[in-house]
Coordinates of C-alpha atoms and ligand atoms in Angstrom, one line a residue:
Chain J
M1 CA -42.3 5.9 30.1
P2 CA -45.5 5.5 32.1
L3 CA -45.1 6.1 35.8
L4 CA -45.9 2.5 36.8
E5 CA -43.2 1.1 34.6
R6 CA -40.7 3.6 35.9
R7 CA -41.5 2.6 39.5
G8 CA -41.2 -1.0 38.2
I9 CA -37.6 -0.4 37.3
C10 CA -36.8 1.0 40.7
V11 CA -38.3 -1.8 42.7
N12 CA -36.6 -4.2 40.4
L13 CA -33.3 -2.4 40.9
R14 CA -33.6 -2.6 44.6
T15 CA -34.9 -6.0 45.4
G16 CA -34.5 -8.0 42.3
F17 CA -37.4 -8.8 40.2
R18 CA -40.9 -8.6 41.6
A19 CA -43.7 -8.9 39.2
L20 CA -44.9 -5.4 39.9
V21 CA -45.5 -4.8 36.3
E22 CA -47.5 -7.7 35.0
G23 CA -45.8 -10.1 32.7
T24 CA -42.2 -8.8 33.2
G25 CA -40.9 -12.2 34.3
I26 CA -42.2 -14.0 31.2
M27 CA -39.4 -15.4 29.1
L28 CA -39.4 -13.6 25.7
R29 CA -36.6 -15.5 24.0
S30 CA -33.6 -17.7 24.7
Y31 CA -29.9 -17.3 23.7
S32 CA -30.3 -20.0 21.1
E33 CA -33.3 -18.4 19.6
I34 CA -31.5 -15.0 19.4
N35 CA -28.5 -16.7 17.8
Q36 CA -30.7 -18.4 15.2
K37 CA -32.1 -15.0 14.3
I38 CA -28.6 -13.5 14.1
K39 CA -27.5 -16.3 11.8
S40 CA -30.5 -15.8 9.5
G41 CA -29.9 -12.0 9.6
K42 CA -33.2 -11.3 11.3
A43 CA -32.2 -10.3 14.8
V44 CA -33.4 -6.8 15.8
V45 CA -30.4 -5.1 17.5
M46 CA -30.4 -1.6 19.0
S47 CA -27.9 0.5 20.9
A48 CA -29.0 1.4 24.4
D49 CA -29.8 5.0 23.5
E50 CA -31.9 3.8 20.5
F51 CA -33.7 1.3 22.7
I52 CA -34.5 4.1 25.3
S53 CA -36.1 6.2 22.5
L54 CA -38.1 3.2 21.4
V55 CA -39.4 2.5 24.9
E56 CA -40.3 6.2 25.3
E57 CA -42.3 6.0 22.1
N58 CA -43.9 2.6 22.2
G59 CA -43.8 1.6 25.9
L60 CA -41.7 -1.1 27.4
S61 CA -43.7 -4.2 26.5
A62 CA -43.9 -3.4 22.8
A63 CA -40.2 -2.5 22.7
A64 CA -39.1 -5.6 24.6
K65 CA -41.1 -7.8 22.2
K66 CA -39.6 -6.2 19.1
V67 CA -35.9 -6.0 20.1
D68 CA -33.7 -9.0 20.6
V69 CA -30.4 -7.4 21.7
V70 CA -29.4 -4.1 23.2
T71 CA -25.8 -3.0 22.8
T72 CA -23.8 -0.9 25.3
G73 CA -20.4 0.8 25.2
T74 CA -17.8 2.6 27.2
F75 CA -14.4 4.1 26.4
A76 CA -12.5 5.4 29.4
P77 CA -9.3 5.1 31.3
M78 CA -9.4 1.8 33.1
C79 CA -6.8 1.0 35.6
S80 CA -6.2 -2.6 36.5
S81 CA -5.4 -3.4 32.8
G82 CA -2.5 -5.2 31.3
A83 CA -1.2 -7.8 28.9
F84 CA 0.4 -11.2 29.2
L85 CA 3.2 -11.5 26.6
S86 CA 5.1 -14.7 25.7
F87 CA 8.2 -13.6 23.9
G88 CA 9.5 -17.0 22.6
H89 CA 12.9 -18.5 23.4
S90 CA 16.2 -17.1 22.3
A91 CA 19.2 -19.3 21.4
P92 CA 20.8 -19.9 23.8
R93 CA 17.8 -20.0 26.1
M94 CA 17.2 -17.5 28.9
R95 CA 15.0 -17.6 31.9
M96 CA 14.1 -13.9 32.1
Q97 CA 14.2 -12.6 35.7
K98 CA 13.6 -9.0 35.0
A99 CA 12.2 -7.5 31.8
W100 CA 11.6 -4.0 30.4
L101 CA 9.6 -2.9 27.4
N102 CA 10.6 0.5 26.1
G103 CA 12.1 1.0 29.5
V104 CA 8.9 0.1 31.4
S105 CA 9.3 -2.8 33.7
A106 CA 7.1 -5.9 33.0
Y107 CA 6.6 -8.5 35.7
A108 CA 8.6 -11.6 34.6
G109 CA 8.1 -13.8 37.6
I110 CA 5.7 -16.0 35.8
A111 CA 7.9 -18.3 33.6
A112 CA 11.1 -18.2 31.5
V113 CA 9.8 -16.0 28.7
D114 CA 6.4 -14.8 29.9
A115 CA 5.8 -11.4 31.4
Y116 CA 2.9 -9.2 32.3
I117 CA 3.0 -5.5 31.4
G118 CA 0.7 -3.5 33.7
A119 CA -1.0 -0.3 32.5
T120 CA 0.1 1.8 35.4
E121 CA 3.8 0.8 35.4
L122 CA 6.2 3.7 34.8
P123 CA 9.8 3.8 33.4
E124 CA 12.4 3.4 36.1
D125 CA 14.0 6.8 35.3
D126 CA 10.7 8.7 35.3
P127 CA 10.9 11.8 37.4
L128 CA 7.5 10.8 38.8
N129 CA 6.1 13.6 41.0
S130 CA 9.5 15.0 42.0
N131 CA 8.7 18.0 39.8
Y132 CA 5.1 18.2 40.9
P133 CA 2.8 17.7 39.2
G134 CA 4.6 15.1 37.2
E135 CA 3.7 14.5 33.5
F136 CA 3.8 10.7 33.3
R137 CA 4.0 10.9 29.6
Y138 CA 4.8 7.2 29.1
G139 CA 3.8 4.1 31.0
G140 CA 2.6 0.5 30.6
G141 CA -0.6 1.6 28.9
H142 CA 1.4 3.3 26.2
V143 CA 3.6 0.2 25.8
I144 CA 0.3 -1.7 25.1
E145 CA -0.9 0.9 22.7
D146 CA 2.5 0.8 20.8
L147 CA 2.3 -3.0 20.7
V148 CA -1.2 -3.0 19.3
A149 CA -0.3 -0.2 16.9
R150 CA 2.3 -2.7 15.6
K151 CA 5.2 -0.4 16.5
T152 CA 8.6 -1.8 17.3
V153 CA 9.1 -2.0 21.0
S154 CA 12.5 -2.5 22.7
L155 CA 12.8 -5.6 25.0
K156 CA 15.5 -5.8 27.6
A157 CA 15.8 -8.6 30.1
T158 CA 18.3 -9.8 32.6
S159 CA 18.8 -13.1 34.5
Y160 CA 21.4 -15.0 36.6
G161 CA 21.8 -18.0 34.3
T162 CA 21.0 -21.7 34.9
D163 CA 22.2 -24.9 33.4
C164 CA 19.1 -25.2 31.2
Y165 CA 18.8 -21.4 30.6
P166 CA 22.4 -20.1 30.4
R167 CA 21.8 -16.7 28.9
K168 CA 22.1 -13.8 31.3
S169 CA 21.0 -10.8 29.3
I170 CA 19.3 -9.8 26.1
E171 CA 18.6 -6.4 24.4
T172 CA 16.5 -6.7 21.3
V173 CA 13.3 -5.3 19.6
I174 CA 10.0 -7.0 19.2
T175 CA 6.7 -6.4 17.5
I176 CA 3.4 -7.9 18.5
D177 CA 3.4 -10.1 15.4
Q178 CA 6.9 -11.5 16.2
I179 CA 6.1 -12.8 19.7
N180 CA 4.1 -15.9 20.4
E181 CA 1.2 -14.6 22.5
A182 CA -0.1 -11.3 23.5
T183 CA -3.2 -11.6 25.6
L184 CA -4.9 -8.6 27.1
F185 CA -6.1 -9.5 30.6
N186 CA -7.6 -6.7 32.6
P187 CA -8.5 -7.7 36.2
R188 CA -10.8 -4.8 36.8
N189 CA -12.6 -3.0 33.9
A190 CA -16.0 -1.5 33.1
Y191 CA -16.8 -0.1 36.5
Q192 CA -20.5 -0.1 36.8
N193 CA -20.7 3.4 38.2
Y194 CA -18.1 5.8 39.4
N195 CA -17.6 8.8 41.7
C196 CA -18.1 12.3 40.4
A197 CA -14.9 13.9 41.7
V198 CA -14.7 17.4 43.2
N199 CA -12.2 19.4 45.3
L200 CA -13.4 21.2 48.5
S201 CA -9.9 22.4 49.4
D202 CA -8.2 25.7 48.6
R203 CA -5.6 24.3 46.2
T204 CA -5.6 22.6 42.8
I205 CA -5.2 18.8 43.1
Y206 CA -4.1 16.3 40.5
T207 CA -5.9 13.0 40.7
Y208 CA -6.7 10.0 38.6
M209 CA -10.0 11.8 38.0
G210 CA -8.0 14.7 36.4
M211 CA -7.1 18.2 37.6
L212 CA -9.6 19.4 40.1
K213 CA -9.7 23.1 40.8
P214 CA -10.1 24.4 44.3
R215 CA -13.3 25.3 46.1
L216 CA -15.6 23.2 43.8
G217 CA -14.0 24.6 40.7
N218 CA -15.0 21.7 38.5
A219 CA -16.5 18.2 38.7
H220 CA -15.3 15.2 36.7
Y221 CA -17.2 12.0 36.1
S222 CA -16.3 8.8 34.3
T223 CA -19.0 6.6 32.9
S224 CA -21.1 6.7 29.8
G225 CA -24.3 6.7 31.9
Q226 CA -27.2 5.2 29.9
L227 CA -24.8 3.5 27.5
S228 CA -22.6 2.0 30.2
P229 CA -22.7 -1.8 30.1
L230 CA -23.0 -2.7 33.8
L231 CA -25.5 0.1 34.5
K232 CA -27.9 -1.7 32.1
D233 CA -27.7 -5.1 33.9
P234 CA -27.7 -4.1 37.6
H235 CA -28.4 -7.7 38.8
F236 CA -26.0 -9.4 36.5
K237 CA -28.7 -11.4 34.9
T238 CA -27.1 -11.7 31.5
I239 CA -23.4 -10.6 31.8
G240 CA -21.4 -13.5 33.3
I241 CA -18.3 -15.6 32.8
G242 CA -17.9 -16.4 29.1
T243 CA -20.0 -13.4 27.8
R244 CA -18.5 -12.5 24.4
I245 CA -17.8 -8.7 24.3
F246 CA -16.3 -6.0 22.1
L247 CA -12.8 -5.5 23.7
G248 CA -10.3 -3.0 22.5
G249 CA -11.7 -3.1 19.0
G250 CA -11.6 -6.9 18.7
T251 CA -13.5 -9.6 20.4
G252 CA -13.0 -10.6 24.1
Y253 CA -14.7 -12.4 26.9
V254 CA -15.7 -11.7 30.5
A255 CA -13.3 -13.9 32.4
W256 CA -14.5 -13.4 35.9
H257 CA -16.0 -10.7 38.1
G258 CA -13.5 -7.9 38.4
T259 CA -11.4 -7.1 41.5
Q260 CA -13.4 -4.9 43.9
H261 CA -16.6 -6.2 42.5
F262 CA -19.1 -5.1 45.2
P263 CA -22.4 -4.6 43.3
S264 CA -25.2 -2.8 45.1
I265 CA -28.2 -0.6 44.5
Q266 CA -27.7 3.0 45.8
E267 CA -30.6 3.8 48.1
P268 CA -29.9 6.9 50.2
E269 CA -33.0 7.7 52.3
G270 CA -35.0 5.0 50.5
K271 CA -34.6 6.6 47.1
C272 CA -33.5 4.3 44.4
L273 CA -30.6 5.9 42.5
G274 CA -29.5 3.0 40.3
P275 CA -26.7 0.5 40.7
A276 CA -23.0 0.9 41.7
G277 CA -20.0 -1.1 42.4
G278 CA -19.9 -4.0 39.9
T279 CA -16.7 -4.6 37.8
L280 CA -15.5 -7.2 35.2
A281 CA -12.3 -9.0 34.5
V282 CA -12.0 -9.3 30.8
I283 CA -9.7 -11.2 28.4
G284 CA -8.9 -11.2 24.7
D285 CA -6.3 -11.7 22.0
L286 CA -4.4 -8.4 21.9
K287 CA -3.2 -9.2 18.3
Q288 CA -6.7 -8.6 16.9
M289 CA -7.3 -5.4 18.8
S290 CA -6.8 -1.8 17.6
P291 CA -4.9 1.3 18.9
R292 CA -8.1 3.2 18.3
W293 CA -9.7 1.5 21.2
L294 CA -6.7 0.9 23.4
K295 CA -4.9 4.2 24.2
G296 CA -2.2 4.9 26.8
V297 CA -3.3 7.8 29.0
S298 CA -1.3 10.2 31.3
F299 CA -2.8 11.9 34.3
T300 CA -0.7 14.9 35.3
G301 CA 0.4 14.5 38.9
Y302 CA -1.0 11.0 39.2
G303 CA 0.4 8.5 36.7
A304 CA -0.2 6.5 33.5
S305 CA -3.0 4.1 32.6
L306 CA -4.8 2.6 29.6
A307 CA -8.1 3.8 28.1
V308 CA -10.1 0.7 27.1
G309 CA -13.1 0.4 24.7
I310 CA -15.6 -2.2 25.9
G311 CA -19.0 -3.0 24.4
I312 CA -21.4 -5.6 25.8
P313 CA -24.5 -7.0 24.3
I314 CA -27.5 -7.5 26.5
P315 CA -30.0 -10.2 25.2
L316 CA -33.6 -9.2 26.1
L317 CA -34.5 -12.5 27.5
S318 CA -37.4 -11.1 29.5
E319 CA -39.2 -7.9 30.0
E320 CA -37.5 -7.5 33.3
I321 CA -34.1 -7.5 31.6
A322 CA -35.5 -5.0 29.1
H323 CA -36.6 -2.8 32.0
Y324 CA -33.1 -2.5 33.2
A325 CA -31.7 -2.0 29.8
A326 CA -34.1 0.9 29.3
A327 CA -32.8 2.9 32.3
T328 CA -32.0 6.5 31.2
D329 CA -29.5 9.1 32.3
R330 CA -32.4 10.5 34.5
D331 CA -32.6 7.2 36.4
L332 CA -28.9 6.7 37.0
Y333 CA -26.9 8.6 39.6
A334 CA -23.3 9.1 40.6
P335 CA -22.1 9.9 44.1
V336 CA -20.2 13.3 44.4
V337 CA -17.0 12.7 46.4
D338 CA -14.4 15.2 47.6
Y339 CA -11.0 14.1 46.4
S340 CA -9.0 16.6 48.6
D341 CA -9.9 14.9 51.9
A342 CA -12.8 12.4 52.0
Y343 CA -11.4 10.1 49.2
P344 CA -7.7 10.1 50.2
G345 CA -8.7 9.7 53.9
R346 CA -11.0 6.8 53.0
K347 CA -13.9 8.5 54.8
P348 CA -17.3 6.9 54.0
G349 CA -20.2 8.7 52.5
C350 CA -20.5 11.3 49.7
L351 CA -21.6 15.0 49.4
T352 CA -24.7 14.2 47.4
H353 CA -25.8 12.2 44.3
V354 CA -26.3 13.7 40.9
S355 CA -28.0 12.1 37.9
Y356 CA -26.2 11.5 34.7
A357 CA -28.7 13.7 33.0
D358 CA -27.5 16.6 35.2
L359 CA -23.8 15.7 34.8
K360 CA -24.2 15.7 31.0
S361 CA -26.0 19.1 31.1
G362 CA -22.6 20.6 31.9
K363 CA -23.4 21.9 35.4
I364 CA -24.4 20.5 38.7
T365 CA -25.1 22.2 42.0
V366 CA -23.1 21.0 45.1
Q367 CA -23.3 22.7 48.5
G368 CA -25.3 25.5 46.8
K369 CA -22.6 26.2 44.3
E370 CA -23.1 25.7 40.5
I371 CA -20.0 24.0 39.1
P372 CA -19.0 23.0 35.6
T373 CA -18.9 19.2 34.8
A374 CA -16.7 17.3 32.4
P375 CA -16.5 13.6 31.6
L376 CA -13.4 11.4 31.5
S377 CA -15.3 8.9 29.5
G378 CA -16.2 9.8 26.0
Y379 CA -19.9 9.6 25.2
P380 CA -19.5 9.8 21.4
K381 CA -17.0 7.0 21.5
A382 CA -19.2 4.9 23.8
R383 CA -21.9 5.3 21.3
E384 CA -19.6 4.4 18.4
I385 CA -18.7 1.2 20.2
A386 CA -22.4 0.3 20.8
L387 CA -23.1 0.9 17.1
I388 CA -20.1 -1.1 16.0
L389 CA -21.3 -4.0 18.2
K390 CA -24.8 -3.6 16.8
E391 CA -23.4 -3.8 13.3
R392 CA -21.3 -6.9 14.0
I393 CA -24.3 -8.7 15.5
S394 CA -26.7 -7.6 12.8
N395 CA -24.2 -8.8 10.1
G396 CA -24.0 -12.2 11.7
D397 CA -20.3 -11.7 12.7
F398 CA -20.9 -11.8 16.4
L399 CA -23.0 -14.5 18.1
L400 CA -24.1 -14.1 21.8
T401 CA -22.8 -16.6 24.4
E402 CA -24.7 -17.8 27.4
P403 CA -22.6 -17.3 30.5
V404 CA -21.1 -20.5 31.9
Q405 CA -21.7 -19.0 35.3
L406 CA -23.3 -15.7 36.5
L407 CA -21.4 -13.2 38.5
P408 CA -22.2 -12.2 42.1
S409 CA -25.1 -9.7 42.2
P410 CA -26.2 -7.1 44.7
A411 CA -28.2 -9.9 46.5
D412 CA -24.9 -11.6 47.4
G413 CA -23.9 -8.6 49.5
R414 CA -20.2 -8.6 48.8
A415 CA -18.4 -5.7 50.5
G416 CA -14.8 -4.5 50.5
N417 CA -12.3 -5.0 53.3
V418 CA -10.1 -2.2 54.7
L419 CA -6.4 -2.9 54.6
N420 CA -5.0 -2.7 58.1
G421 CA -1.8 -0.9 58.7
Chain B
M1 CA 9.2 47.1 11.2
S2 CA 7.1 43.9 11.5
P3 CA 4.9 43.5 14.6
K4 CA 5.7 41.0 17.3
K5 CA 3.1 38.7 18.6
I6 CA 3.2 38.0 22.4
V7 CA 1.0 36.2 24.9
L8 CA 0.5 37.6 28.3
R9 CA -0.7 35.7 31.3
F10 CA -1.5 37.4 34.6
G11 CA -2.9 36.6 38.0
P12 CA -6.1 38.1 39.5
D13 CA -4.1 40.8 41.3
I14 CA -2.9 42.5 38.1
S15 CA -6.0 42.3 36.0
E16 CA -7.0 45.8 37.1
E17 CA -3.7 47.5 36.3
P18 CA -3.7 49.7 33.2
I19 CA -0.8 47.8 31.6
I20 CA -1.9 48.5 28.1
Y21 CA -2.0 52.2 28.7
R22 CA 1.5 52.1 30.1
L23 CA 2.8 50.2 27.1
V24 CA 1.4 52.9 24.8
K25 CA 2.3 55.9 26.9
D26 CA 5.7 54.9 28.4
Y27 CA 7.1 52.7 25.6
D28 CA 5.4 54.3 22.6
L29 CA 4.2 51.0 21.3
L30 CA 1.5 50.4 18.7
I31 CA -0.8 47.7 20.0
N32 CA -3.3 45.5 18.4
I33 CA -5.2 43.3 20.8
V34 CA -5.6 40.0 19.0
K35 CA -7.4 38.1 21.8
A36 CA -8.2 39.0 25.3
N37 CA -9.7 37.1 28.2
V38 CA -9.7 39.4 31.2
N39 CA -12.2 39.2 34.1
P40 CA -12.0 41.2 37.3
Q41 CA -10.5 39.1 40.1
K42 CA -9.6 36.2 37.8
E43 CA -6.6 35.0 35.9
G44 CA -6.4 36.6 32.5
T45 CA -4.7 36.1 29.2
M46 CA -4.1 38.4 26.3
V47 CA -2.5 38.1 22.8
L48 CA -1.0 41.3 21.5
D49 CA 0.6 42.5 18.2
L50 CA 3.3 45.0 19.2
T51 CA 5.0 47.4 16.9
G52 CA 7.6 50.0 18.0
D53 CA 11.3 50.5 18.9
Q54 CA 10.9 49.8 22.6
I55 CA 9.3 46.3 22.5
E56 CA 12.0 44.8 24.8
G57 CA 11.5 47.6 27.3
G58 CA 7.8 47.1 27.3
M59 CA 8.1 43.4 27.8
N60 CA 10.5 43.9 30.7
Y61 CA 8.0 46.3 32.3
L62 CA 5.3 43.6 32.0
R63 CA 7.6 41.0 33.6
E64 CA 8.4 43.4 36.5
K65 CA 4.7 43.6 37.0
G66 CA 4.5 39.9 37.4
V67 CA 3.0 39.2 34.0
Q68 CA 4.2 36.1 32.2
V69 CA 5.3 37.2 28.7
Q70 CA 6.0 34.8 25.9
A71 CA 6.6 35.3 22.2
L72 CA 3.7 33.8 20.3
S73 CA 5.5 31.7 17.8
Q74 CA 3.4 28.8 18.9
E75 CA 0.0 27.6 18.1
I76 CA -2.1 24.9 19.6
V77 CA -3.5 22.1 17.5
R78 CA -5.6 19.1 18.2
N79 CA -4.4 15.7 16.9
E80 CA -7.8 14.5 15.7
D81 CA -6.6 10.9 15.5
R82 CA -5.6 10.8 19.2
C83 CA -8.6 12.8 20.6
T84 CA -11.0 10.4 22.2
M85 CA -13.7 13.1 22.6
C86 CA -13.7 12.4 26.3
G87 CA -14.4 16.1 27.1
V88 CA -12.3 16.5 30.2
C89 CA -10.5 19.5 28.7
T90 CA -13.8 21.4 28.3
A91 CA -14.2 22.4 31.9
I92 CA -10.6 23.6 32.1
C93 CA -10.0 25.6 28.9
P94 CA -10.3 29.2 30.1
T95 CA -11.6 30.7 26.9
G96 CA -14.1 28.0 25.7
A97 CA -11.8 27.2 22.7
L98 CA -12.4 23.6 23.6
F99 CA -16.1 23.1 24.0
M100 CA -18.7 20.4 24.0
E101 CA -21.8 20.3 21.9
R102 CA -24.7 18.8 23.7
P103 CA -26.6 16.4 23.7
A104 CA -24.2 14.6 21.3
M105 CA -21.3 15.4 23.8
E106 CA -18.9 15.9 20.9
V107 CA -15.8 18.0 21.6
Y108 CA -14.8 20.8 19.3
F109 CA -11.7 23.0 19.1
D110 CA -11.9 26.5 17.9
G111 CA -8.3 27.7 17.3
D112 CA -9.5 31.3 17.0
K113 CA -10.5 31.4 20.7
C114 CA -7.3 29.7 21.9
V115 CA -4.9 31.9 23.9
V116 CA -2.1 29.3 24.0
C117 CA -2.3 29.0 27.8
Q118 CA -1.2 25.4 27.3
L119 CA -3.4 24.1 30.2
C120 CA -5.0 21.5 27.9
L121 CA -1.5 20.1 27.0
K122 CA -1.1 18.5 30.4
I123 CA -4.8 17.9 31.1
C124 CA -5.6 15.9 28.0
P125 CA -5.1 12.2 29.1
V126 CA -4.1 11.0 25.6
R127 CA -2.0 14.1 24.9
A128 CA -4.0 15.0 21.8
M129 CA -3.4 18.7 22.2
E130 CA -0.1 19.7 20.7
V131 CA 2.1 22.8 20.3
R132 CA 3.0 23.7 16.8
L133 CA 6.0 26.0 16.3
Ligands
LIG501 S1 -4.1 26.3 25.1 FE1 -5.8 24.8 25.4 S2 -6.7 25.3 27.4 FE2 -5.5 27.1 26.7 S3 -7.0 28.4 25.5 FE3 -6.0 27.1 24.0 S4 -7.3 25.3 23.9 FE4 -7.9 26.4 25.7
LIG502 S1 -9.1 16.0 26.8 FE1 -8.0 15.4 24.9 S2 -9.0 13.5 24.3 FE2 -10.3 14.5 25.7 S3 -11.7 15.7 24.4 FE3 -10.0 17.1 25.1 S4 -8.5 16.9 23.4 FE4 -9.9 15.2 23.1

């Protein structure tokens, strides 16, 4: 990419669009024009990595003119995931007060036969970390995977009995097809950027970022970099409420901004290091998803969760949006954070920033020491998602939706609160 | 007499002891080193084929030295359907049996390099690495 265009990206990332590179603000196409092209099989769709290569070859303007939609993808453990299940009524009726699926508690304080199974919930008889580091072989994320794999899942519920709901207990089995509704609703997914986790202490630690060996023994990171959805739309110019997405193998929607959605542009010492902090709440019908793209995960010593596959299309409405979508692993940076002390102690700041290009090379240097890196987020699978989404759009099976409302952007200056106590 | 396959795991303190020599000299064992991953000042692993009458004695000697000894009736396999190619095992596998091919970032498993240390079993988030007996 020519230098001027590169600088254009950075200025844009920091302050929102400024017409530094001439013509970037001009509208190239609208949602309805793109959908017309999709319907007639003429839309030009590329995965984010393909689009980067095109920009590197032909320059941004030509690439932005040619391509209508860029697809992104990520497949990683995403806490703050779960599913609403509506079991249907038994005869006689029961108002479930407590419910368990395969021994994992689901929150039933919603209605008579509705419950929410959270990805990180654990069985009540789990040894947890009493035999440190605990294994956490099964949890809510695994229940969701079993449901979506159409396996039989045990349901147990208890209650106190009322005149209208006399039944006090039930022990039965269900499958996803037998219950009325199964809706995946993940309050915080698709983290825009994430810490690269290291361990400065003298002992091995077990975290949600995996096992971290002492004295900077390894470094783990968790986004798909240049393929990662929210890294390609730093100002939330296209991804908003109602955006149709690839979710867990099926179709889903952006429901809201995610919890802890604090988008910003990283700018240590005035250097632009790409976006961070945005998140999405997503929703979709679990019944049409696939166990290939929703997998229960276990972090030794930490707990259970759910790996979620998400892919988001970015319509190239303007050259400015194309600029962002063309950001490469060299432009995007992750903060390196010590998980032995700084992270648990909630101490601000980070050790340094490293680019995704460096992270993906297999080694980074922190405090003068070269350390091996490994991802928690699978790049080949992220790529596969971006390509599946590209295929669905190219085939006319997936139309784009214009957000009914855009999400808060870095310009809104949202920031997190500290919990007192 | 058929050979017995065993896996040894030892801490950095023992990796400079001549344990193999002792097994040959004191216990009259015929040894075939199948795999070895020994570095000075580091944890090491070794897979041995042992033949002889004093195998039990030799194994007890190793245990006294603080070496973890296990019969190798096990092998590690990757459940390809479960593996998400995340890659988190690749910085932890001590022998490079699990490794990543760049720039595609695809994860491969080379069973010949595996010393059955079983670290990946608890590291893999989707538990795709399995023991086969
Ligand atoms: S058991 Fe796993 S971690 Fe250990 S050598 Fe074999 S593949 Fe590597
Ligand atoms: S940690 Fe597990 S899922 Fe990830 S690449 Fe290794 S074997 Fe595959």
